[in-house]
Coordinates of C-alpha atoms and ligand atoms in Angstrom, one line a residue:
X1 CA 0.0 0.0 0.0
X2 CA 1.6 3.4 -1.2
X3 CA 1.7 5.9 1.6
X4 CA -0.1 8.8 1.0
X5 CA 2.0 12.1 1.5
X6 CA 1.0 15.4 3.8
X7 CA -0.6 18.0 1.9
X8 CA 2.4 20.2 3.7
X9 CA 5.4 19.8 5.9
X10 CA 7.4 22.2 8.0
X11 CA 10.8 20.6 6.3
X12 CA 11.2 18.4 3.1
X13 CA 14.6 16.6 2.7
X14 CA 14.8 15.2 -0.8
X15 CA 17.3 12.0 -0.7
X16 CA 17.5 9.5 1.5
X17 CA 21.4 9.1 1.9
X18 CA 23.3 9.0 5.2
X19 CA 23.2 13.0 4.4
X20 CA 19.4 13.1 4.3
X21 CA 18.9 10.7 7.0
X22 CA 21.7 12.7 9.1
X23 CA 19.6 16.1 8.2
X24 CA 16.4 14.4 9.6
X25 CA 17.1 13.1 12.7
X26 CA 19.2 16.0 13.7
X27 CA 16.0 18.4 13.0
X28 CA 13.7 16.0 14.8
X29 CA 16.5 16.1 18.4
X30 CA 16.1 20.1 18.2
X31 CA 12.5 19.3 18.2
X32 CA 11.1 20.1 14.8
X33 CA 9.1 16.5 14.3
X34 CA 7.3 17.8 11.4
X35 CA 9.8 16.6 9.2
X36 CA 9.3 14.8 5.6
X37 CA 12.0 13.2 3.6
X38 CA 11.2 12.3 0.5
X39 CA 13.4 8.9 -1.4
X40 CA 13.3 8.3 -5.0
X41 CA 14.1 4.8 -4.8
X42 CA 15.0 3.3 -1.4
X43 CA 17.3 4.5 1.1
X44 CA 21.0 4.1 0.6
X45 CA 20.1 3.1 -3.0
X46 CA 22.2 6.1 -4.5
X47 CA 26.0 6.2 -3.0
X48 CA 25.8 5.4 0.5
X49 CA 25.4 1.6 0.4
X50 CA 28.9 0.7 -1.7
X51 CA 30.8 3.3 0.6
X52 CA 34.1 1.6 2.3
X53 CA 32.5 2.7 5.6
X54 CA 35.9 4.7 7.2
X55 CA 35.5 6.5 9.8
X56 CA 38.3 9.3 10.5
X57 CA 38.9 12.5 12.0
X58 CA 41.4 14.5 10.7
X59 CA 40.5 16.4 7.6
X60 CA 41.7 19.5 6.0
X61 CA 40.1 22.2 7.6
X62 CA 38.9 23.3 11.3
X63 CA 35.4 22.6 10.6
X64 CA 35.5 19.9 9.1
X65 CA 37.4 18.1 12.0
X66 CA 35.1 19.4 14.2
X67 CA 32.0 17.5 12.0
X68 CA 34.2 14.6 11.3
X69 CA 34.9 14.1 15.7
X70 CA 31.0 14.8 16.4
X71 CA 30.2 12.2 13.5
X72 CA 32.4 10.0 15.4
X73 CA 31.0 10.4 18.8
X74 CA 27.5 10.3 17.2
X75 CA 28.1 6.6 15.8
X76 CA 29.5 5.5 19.0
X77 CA 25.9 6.0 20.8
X78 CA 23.4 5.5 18.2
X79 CA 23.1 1.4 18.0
X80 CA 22.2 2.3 22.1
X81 CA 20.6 5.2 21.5
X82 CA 18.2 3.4 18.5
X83 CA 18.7 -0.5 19.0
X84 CA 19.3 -0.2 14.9
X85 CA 23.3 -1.5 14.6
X86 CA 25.6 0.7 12.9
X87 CA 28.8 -2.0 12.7
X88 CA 30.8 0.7 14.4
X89 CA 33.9 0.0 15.7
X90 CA 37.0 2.4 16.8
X91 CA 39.9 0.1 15.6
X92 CA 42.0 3.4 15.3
X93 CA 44.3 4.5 11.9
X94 CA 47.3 4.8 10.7
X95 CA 48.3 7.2 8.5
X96 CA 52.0 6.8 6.7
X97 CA 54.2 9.5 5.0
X98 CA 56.9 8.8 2.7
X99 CA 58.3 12.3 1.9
X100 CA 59.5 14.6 4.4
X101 CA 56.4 17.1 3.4
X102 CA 53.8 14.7 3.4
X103 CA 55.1 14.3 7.5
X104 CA 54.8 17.8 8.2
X105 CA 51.7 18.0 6.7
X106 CA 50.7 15.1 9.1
X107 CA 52.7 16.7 11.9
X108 CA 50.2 19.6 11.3
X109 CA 47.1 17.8 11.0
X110 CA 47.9 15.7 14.7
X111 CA 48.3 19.3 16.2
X112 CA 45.3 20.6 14.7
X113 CA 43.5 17.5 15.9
X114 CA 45.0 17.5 19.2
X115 CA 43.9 21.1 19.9
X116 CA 40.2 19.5 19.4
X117 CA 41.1 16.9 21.7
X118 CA 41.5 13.7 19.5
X119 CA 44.3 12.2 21.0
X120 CA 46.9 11.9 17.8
X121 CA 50.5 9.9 18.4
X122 CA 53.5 10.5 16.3
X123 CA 55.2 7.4 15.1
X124 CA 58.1 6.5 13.6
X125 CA 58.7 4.0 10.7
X126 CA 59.7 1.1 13.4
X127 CA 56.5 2.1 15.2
X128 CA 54.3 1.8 12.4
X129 CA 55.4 -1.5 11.2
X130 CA 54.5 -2.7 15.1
X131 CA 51.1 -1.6 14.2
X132 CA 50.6 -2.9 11.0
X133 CA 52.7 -6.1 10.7
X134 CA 52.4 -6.7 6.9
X135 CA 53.3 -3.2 6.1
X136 CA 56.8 -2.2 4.0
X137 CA 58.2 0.2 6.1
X138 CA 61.2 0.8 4.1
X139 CA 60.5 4.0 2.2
X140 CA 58.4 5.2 5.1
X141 CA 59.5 8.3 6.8
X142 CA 57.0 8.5 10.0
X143 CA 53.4 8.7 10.6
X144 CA 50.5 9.5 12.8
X145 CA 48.4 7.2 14.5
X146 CA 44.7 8.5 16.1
X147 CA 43.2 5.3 18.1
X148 CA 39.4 7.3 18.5
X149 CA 39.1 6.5 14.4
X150 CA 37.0 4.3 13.3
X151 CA 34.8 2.1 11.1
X152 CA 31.3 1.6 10.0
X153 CA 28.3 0.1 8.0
X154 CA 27.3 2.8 5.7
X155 CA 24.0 1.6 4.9
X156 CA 23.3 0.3 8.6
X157 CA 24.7 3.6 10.3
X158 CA 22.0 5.0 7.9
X159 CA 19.5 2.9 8.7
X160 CA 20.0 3.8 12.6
X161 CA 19.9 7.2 11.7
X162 CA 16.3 6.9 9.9
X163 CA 15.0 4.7 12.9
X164 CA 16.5 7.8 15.4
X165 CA 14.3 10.3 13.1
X166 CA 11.3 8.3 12.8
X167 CA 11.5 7.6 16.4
X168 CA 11.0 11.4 17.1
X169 CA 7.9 11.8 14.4
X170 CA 9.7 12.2 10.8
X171 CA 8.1 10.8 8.1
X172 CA 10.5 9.1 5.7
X173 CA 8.6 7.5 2.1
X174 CA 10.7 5.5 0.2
X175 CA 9.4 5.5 -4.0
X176 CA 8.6 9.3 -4.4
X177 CA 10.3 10.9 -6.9
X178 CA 10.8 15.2 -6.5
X179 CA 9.9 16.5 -9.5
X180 CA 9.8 20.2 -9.6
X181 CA 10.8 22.6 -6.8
X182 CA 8.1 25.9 -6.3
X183 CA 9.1 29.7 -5.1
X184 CA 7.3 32.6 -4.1
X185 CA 8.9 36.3 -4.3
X186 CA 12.6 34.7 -3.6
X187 CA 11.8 31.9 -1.5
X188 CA 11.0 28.0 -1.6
X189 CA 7.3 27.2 -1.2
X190 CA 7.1 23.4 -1.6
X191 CA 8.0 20.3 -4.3
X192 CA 5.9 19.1 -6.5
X193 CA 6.0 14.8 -6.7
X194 CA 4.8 11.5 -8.5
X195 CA 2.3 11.4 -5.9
X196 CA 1.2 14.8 -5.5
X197 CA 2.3 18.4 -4.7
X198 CA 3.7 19.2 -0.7
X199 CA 4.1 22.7 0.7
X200 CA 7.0 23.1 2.9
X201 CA 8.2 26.3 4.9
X202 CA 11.7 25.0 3.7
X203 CA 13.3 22.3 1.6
X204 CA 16.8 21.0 2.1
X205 CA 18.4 19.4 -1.1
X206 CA 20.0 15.9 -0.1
X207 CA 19.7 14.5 -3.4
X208 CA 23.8 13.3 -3.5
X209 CA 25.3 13.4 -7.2
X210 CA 22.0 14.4 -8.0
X211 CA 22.1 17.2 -6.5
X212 CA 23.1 19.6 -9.3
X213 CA 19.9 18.4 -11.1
X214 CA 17.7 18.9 -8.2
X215 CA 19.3 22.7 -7.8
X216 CA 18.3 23.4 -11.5
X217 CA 14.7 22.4 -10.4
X218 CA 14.9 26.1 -8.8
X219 CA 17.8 27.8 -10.3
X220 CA 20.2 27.3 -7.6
X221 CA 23.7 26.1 -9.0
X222 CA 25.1 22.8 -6.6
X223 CA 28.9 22.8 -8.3
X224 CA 29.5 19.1 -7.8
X225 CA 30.4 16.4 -10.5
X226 CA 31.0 12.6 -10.1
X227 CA 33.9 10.4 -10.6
X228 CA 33.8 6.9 -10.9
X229 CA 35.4 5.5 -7.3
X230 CA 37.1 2.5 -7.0
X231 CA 38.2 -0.3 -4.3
X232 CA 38.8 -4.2 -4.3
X233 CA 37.9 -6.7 -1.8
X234 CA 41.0 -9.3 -1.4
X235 CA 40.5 -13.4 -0.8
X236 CA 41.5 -14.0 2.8
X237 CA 44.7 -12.7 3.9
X238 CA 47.2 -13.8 6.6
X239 CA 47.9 -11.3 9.2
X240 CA 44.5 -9.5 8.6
X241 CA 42.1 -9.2 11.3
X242 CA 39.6 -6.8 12.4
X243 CA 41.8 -5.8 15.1
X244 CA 43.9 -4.5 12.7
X245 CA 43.4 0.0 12.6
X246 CA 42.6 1.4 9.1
X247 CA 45.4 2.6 6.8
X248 CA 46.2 5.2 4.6
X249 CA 49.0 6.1 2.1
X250 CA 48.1 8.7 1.0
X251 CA 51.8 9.3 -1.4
X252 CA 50.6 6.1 -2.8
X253 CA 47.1 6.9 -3.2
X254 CA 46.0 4.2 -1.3
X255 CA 44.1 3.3 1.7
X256 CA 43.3 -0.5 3.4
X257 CA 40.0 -1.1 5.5
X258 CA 40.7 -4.7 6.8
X259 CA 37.5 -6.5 7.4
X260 CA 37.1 -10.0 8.8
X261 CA 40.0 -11.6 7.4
X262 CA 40.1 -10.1 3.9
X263 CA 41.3 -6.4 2.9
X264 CA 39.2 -3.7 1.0
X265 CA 41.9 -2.0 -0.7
X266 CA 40.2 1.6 -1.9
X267 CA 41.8 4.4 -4.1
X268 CA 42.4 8.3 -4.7
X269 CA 44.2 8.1 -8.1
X270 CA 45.6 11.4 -9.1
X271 CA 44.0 11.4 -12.2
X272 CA 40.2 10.6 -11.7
X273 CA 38.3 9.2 -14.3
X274 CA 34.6 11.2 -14.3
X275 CA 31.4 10.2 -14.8
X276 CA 27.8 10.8 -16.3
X277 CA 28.6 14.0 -17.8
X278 CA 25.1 14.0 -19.9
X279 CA 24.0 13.9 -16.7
X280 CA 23.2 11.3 -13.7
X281 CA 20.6 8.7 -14.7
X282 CA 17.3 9.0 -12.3
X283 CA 17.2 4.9 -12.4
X284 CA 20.4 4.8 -11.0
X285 CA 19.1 2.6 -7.8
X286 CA 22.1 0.1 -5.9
X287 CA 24.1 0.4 -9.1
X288 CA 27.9 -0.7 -9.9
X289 CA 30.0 0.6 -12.9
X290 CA 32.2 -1.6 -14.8
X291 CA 35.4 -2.9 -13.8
X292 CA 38.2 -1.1 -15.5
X293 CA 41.7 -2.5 -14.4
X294 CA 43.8 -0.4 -16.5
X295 CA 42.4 2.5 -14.6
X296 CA 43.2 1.3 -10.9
X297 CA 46.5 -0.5 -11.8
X298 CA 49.1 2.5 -11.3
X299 CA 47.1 2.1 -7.9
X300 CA 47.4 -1.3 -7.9
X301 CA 51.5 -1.2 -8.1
X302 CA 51.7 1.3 -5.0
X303 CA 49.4 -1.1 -3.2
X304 CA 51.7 -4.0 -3.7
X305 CA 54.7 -1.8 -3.1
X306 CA 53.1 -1.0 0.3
X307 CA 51.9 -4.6 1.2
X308 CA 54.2 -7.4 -0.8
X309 CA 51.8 -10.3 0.6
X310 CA 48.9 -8.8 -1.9
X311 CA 51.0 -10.5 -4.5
X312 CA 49.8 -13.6 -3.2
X313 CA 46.3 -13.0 -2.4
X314 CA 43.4 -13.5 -4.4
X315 CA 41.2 -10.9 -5.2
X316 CA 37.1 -11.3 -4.6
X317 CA 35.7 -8.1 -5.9
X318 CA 36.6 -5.4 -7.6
X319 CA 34.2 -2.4 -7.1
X320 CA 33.7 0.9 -9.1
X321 CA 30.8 3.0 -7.8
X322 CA 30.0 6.7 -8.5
X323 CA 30.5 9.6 -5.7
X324 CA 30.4 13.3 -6.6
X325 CA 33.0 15.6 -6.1
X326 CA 33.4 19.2 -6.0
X327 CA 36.2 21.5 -7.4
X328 CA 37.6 22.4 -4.1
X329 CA 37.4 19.7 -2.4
X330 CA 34.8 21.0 0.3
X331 CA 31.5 19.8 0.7
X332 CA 28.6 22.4 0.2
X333 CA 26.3 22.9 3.1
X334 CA 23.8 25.9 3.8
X335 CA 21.5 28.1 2.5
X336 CA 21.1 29.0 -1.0
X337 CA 22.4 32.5 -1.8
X338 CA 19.6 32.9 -3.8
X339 CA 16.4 31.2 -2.6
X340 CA 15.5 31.8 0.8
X341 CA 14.8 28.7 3.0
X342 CA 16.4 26.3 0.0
X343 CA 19.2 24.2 1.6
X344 CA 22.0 22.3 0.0
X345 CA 24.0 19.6 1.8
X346 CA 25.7 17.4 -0.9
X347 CA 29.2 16.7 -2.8
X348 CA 30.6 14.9 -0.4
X349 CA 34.0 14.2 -2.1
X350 CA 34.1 10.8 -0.9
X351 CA 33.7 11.4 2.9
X352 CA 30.1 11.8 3.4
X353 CA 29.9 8.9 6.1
X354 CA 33.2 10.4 8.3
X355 CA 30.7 13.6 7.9
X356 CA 27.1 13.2 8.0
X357 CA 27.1 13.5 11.8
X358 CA 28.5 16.6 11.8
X359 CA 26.5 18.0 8.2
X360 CA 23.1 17.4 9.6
X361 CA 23.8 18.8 13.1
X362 CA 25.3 21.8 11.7
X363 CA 22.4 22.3 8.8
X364 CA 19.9 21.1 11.3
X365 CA 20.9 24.2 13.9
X366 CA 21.6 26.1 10.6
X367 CA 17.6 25.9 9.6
X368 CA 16.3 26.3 13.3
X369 CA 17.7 29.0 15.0
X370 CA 18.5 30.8 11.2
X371 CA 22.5 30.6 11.7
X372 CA 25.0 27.7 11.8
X373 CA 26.2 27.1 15.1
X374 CA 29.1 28.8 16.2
X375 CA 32.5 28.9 14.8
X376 CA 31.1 27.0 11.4
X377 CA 30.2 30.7 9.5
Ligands
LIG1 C1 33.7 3.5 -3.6 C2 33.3 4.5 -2.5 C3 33.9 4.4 -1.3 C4 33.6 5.3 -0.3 N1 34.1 5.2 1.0 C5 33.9 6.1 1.9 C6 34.4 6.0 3.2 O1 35.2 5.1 3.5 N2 34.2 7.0 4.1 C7 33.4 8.1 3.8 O2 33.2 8.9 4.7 N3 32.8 8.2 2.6 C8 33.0 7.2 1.7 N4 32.4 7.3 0.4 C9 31.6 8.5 0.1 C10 30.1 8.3 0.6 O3 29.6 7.1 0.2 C11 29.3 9.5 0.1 O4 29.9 10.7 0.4 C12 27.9 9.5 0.8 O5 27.3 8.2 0.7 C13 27.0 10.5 0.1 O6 25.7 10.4 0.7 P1 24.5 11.3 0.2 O7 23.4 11.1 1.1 O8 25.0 12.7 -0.1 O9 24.2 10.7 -1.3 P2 23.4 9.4 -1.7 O10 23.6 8.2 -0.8 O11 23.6 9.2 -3.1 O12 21.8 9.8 -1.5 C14 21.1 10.7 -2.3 C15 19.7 10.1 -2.5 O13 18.9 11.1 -3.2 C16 17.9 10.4 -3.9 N5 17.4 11.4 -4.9 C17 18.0 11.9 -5.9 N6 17.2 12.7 -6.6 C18 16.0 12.6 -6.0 C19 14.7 13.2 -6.3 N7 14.5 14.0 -7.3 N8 13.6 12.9 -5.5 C20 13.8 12.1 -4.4 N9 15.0 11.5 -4.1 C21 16.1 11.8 -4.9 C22 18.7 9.3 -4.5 O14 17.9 8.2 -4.9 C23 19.7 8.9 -3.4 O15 19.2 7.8 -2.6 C24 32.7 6.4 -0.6 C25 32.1 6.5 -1.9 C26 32.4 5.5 -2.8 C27 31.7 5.6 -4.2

């Protein structure tokens, strides 16, 4: 039996990602229950489900620490908080540096973290290899180690997320499709659907990759465009287990997520290889791309290089998905400059799960009280 919608809402999310679930239960713990998100297809369906689920905390900017820690802390309480699981676990990381530069720029990273309290150790290359056994320390110069990291199930975490909202009175239907976005005298009125119109006093755009289309709806430009995204998932491997932190490389593009017994081995190629530039396709539900090895083996080398056992591991899956990025780097998040009460939270540049927490607490506080909270102007 279809649900039939509200002829009005006080908020409509469109997308039901971790962003839009994020979005929703944040608005619903301030207290505004009178929430409606709105899912094209099912939730998780467009990115979220085929993300390699890491959790860290040190990014590239203030804020964006700041999100990433509260996201943190936020998945450490909701399987209690909602009895939903989230797969959560704080296994730690391990970031490695193989140029003097790439340390100081960790160097700097662990003291910006460790002025916002995440406990961050220096390491040297002797160090490291304690903490990852399998890894080639020979080239390695240092690295940083930050124990409160951690790992997750993107779709479950999102899941939890959903249950937390609907807990508190959000409405979340699955198989509506936005289809057009209304304004009155320079501000957003209400979406128009397959199963009817809804007026809303404002509508935040969660629509993920899709989210430039869903912009144009209402002539507000979302500057994001995706790029395929690639991992593999190795055979099982001696010397992994899930007590095992995360680790990145990032000189060799490369970071290693272990999961029981087997290693998901995921990429930031320098050259990225983009995708659906006639635009995204609104089918697009669960979806893979193809396979394309001659992309991810330049990757593939540095991996090996890092961890000689791969060459004697099987692999089980490769996987390319789609994830949009922006030109900066930076996700977007807040109000449109032009269209009053029209929010954007998307191009998540491959770290909307380490973010989400943080995303929908800030545009949640961002909507209610008319201002994002302090120190994120
Ligand atoms: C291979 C890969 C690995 C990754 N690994 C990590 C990781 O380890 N850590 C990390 O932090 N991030 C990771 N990411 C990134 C992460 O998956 C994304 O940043 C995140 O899932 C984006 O969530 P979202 O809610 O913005 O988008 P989505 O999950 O795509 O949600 C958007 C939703 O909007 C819906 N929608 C679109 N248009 C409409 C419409 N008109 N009406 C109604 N609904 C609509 C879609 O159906 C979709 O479900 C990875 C991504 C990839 C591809």
């Amino acid at each position: 039996m279809q649900t039939i919608l509200p002829a009005q809402a006080q908020v409509i999310i469109i997308g039901g990602g971790i962003i839009g679930c994020s979005a929703a239960y944040h608005l619903t713990q301030l207290g505004w229950t009178d929430v409606l998100l709105l899912e094209r297809q099912q939730l998780t369906s467009g990115t979220t489900w085929h993300a390699a689920g890491l959790v860290p905390q040190l990014r590239a900017t203030h804020n964006m620490t700041v999100l990433a820690k509260y996201t943190g802390e936020l998945y450490r309480r909701l399987e209690t908080e909602t009895g939903q699981s989230t797969g959560f676990r704080q296994n730690g990381s391990l970031i490695v540096a193989t140029t003097e530069a790439r340390l100081t720029e960790l160097k700097r990273s662990a003291s910006m973290g460790r002025y916002f309290g995440i406990d961050v150790e220096t390491l040297s290359p002797a160090e490291a290899g304690k903490l990852w056994p399998l890894l080639n320390t020979r080239d390695v110069v240092g690295g940083i180690y930050v124990p409160t990291d951690g790992q997750a199930n993107p779709a479950d975490t999102t899941q939890a997320l959903a249950k937390g909202a609907r807990m508190r009175g959000a409405r979340i239907v699955e198989q509506v499709e936005v289809t057009a976005i209304h304004t009155r005298c320079g501000r957003v009125t209400g979406v128009s659907t397959t199963r009817g119109d809804v007026q809303a006093e404002y509508v935040v755009n969660c629509a993920g990759m899709w989210a430039h289309a869903v912009g144009r709806m209402c002539g507000v430009h979302v500057p994001l465009h995706a790029a395929e995204h690639f991992y593999i998932v190795t055979d099982e491997m001696a010397g992994i287990s899930l007590e095992l932190p995360t680790l990145r490389d990032p000189d060799g593009y490369t970071y290693y997520k272990p999961e029981s017994g087997r290693l998901l081995v995921g990429a930031f190629e320098p050259v990225a290889k983009p995708w659906g530039m006639q635009g995204i396709p609104d089918d697009f539900c669960f979806g893979q791309l193809p396979e394309d090895w001659e992309h991810f083996e330049p990757v593939m080398e540095k991996a090996l290089h890092r961890l000689p056992s791969l060459e004697h591991t099987g692999i089980q899956l490769f996987f390319n998905g789609p994830e949009s990025f922006t030109p900066d780097d930076r996700y977007l998040l807040g109000e449109a400059p032009n269209l009053k009460n029209f929010f954007v939270a998307a191009g998540f540049n491959s770290v909307g799960i380490q973010s989400a927490g943080g995303a929908g607490m800030v545009l949640a506080e961002w909507i209610v009280n008319g201002l994002p909270p302090h120190g994120h102007l």
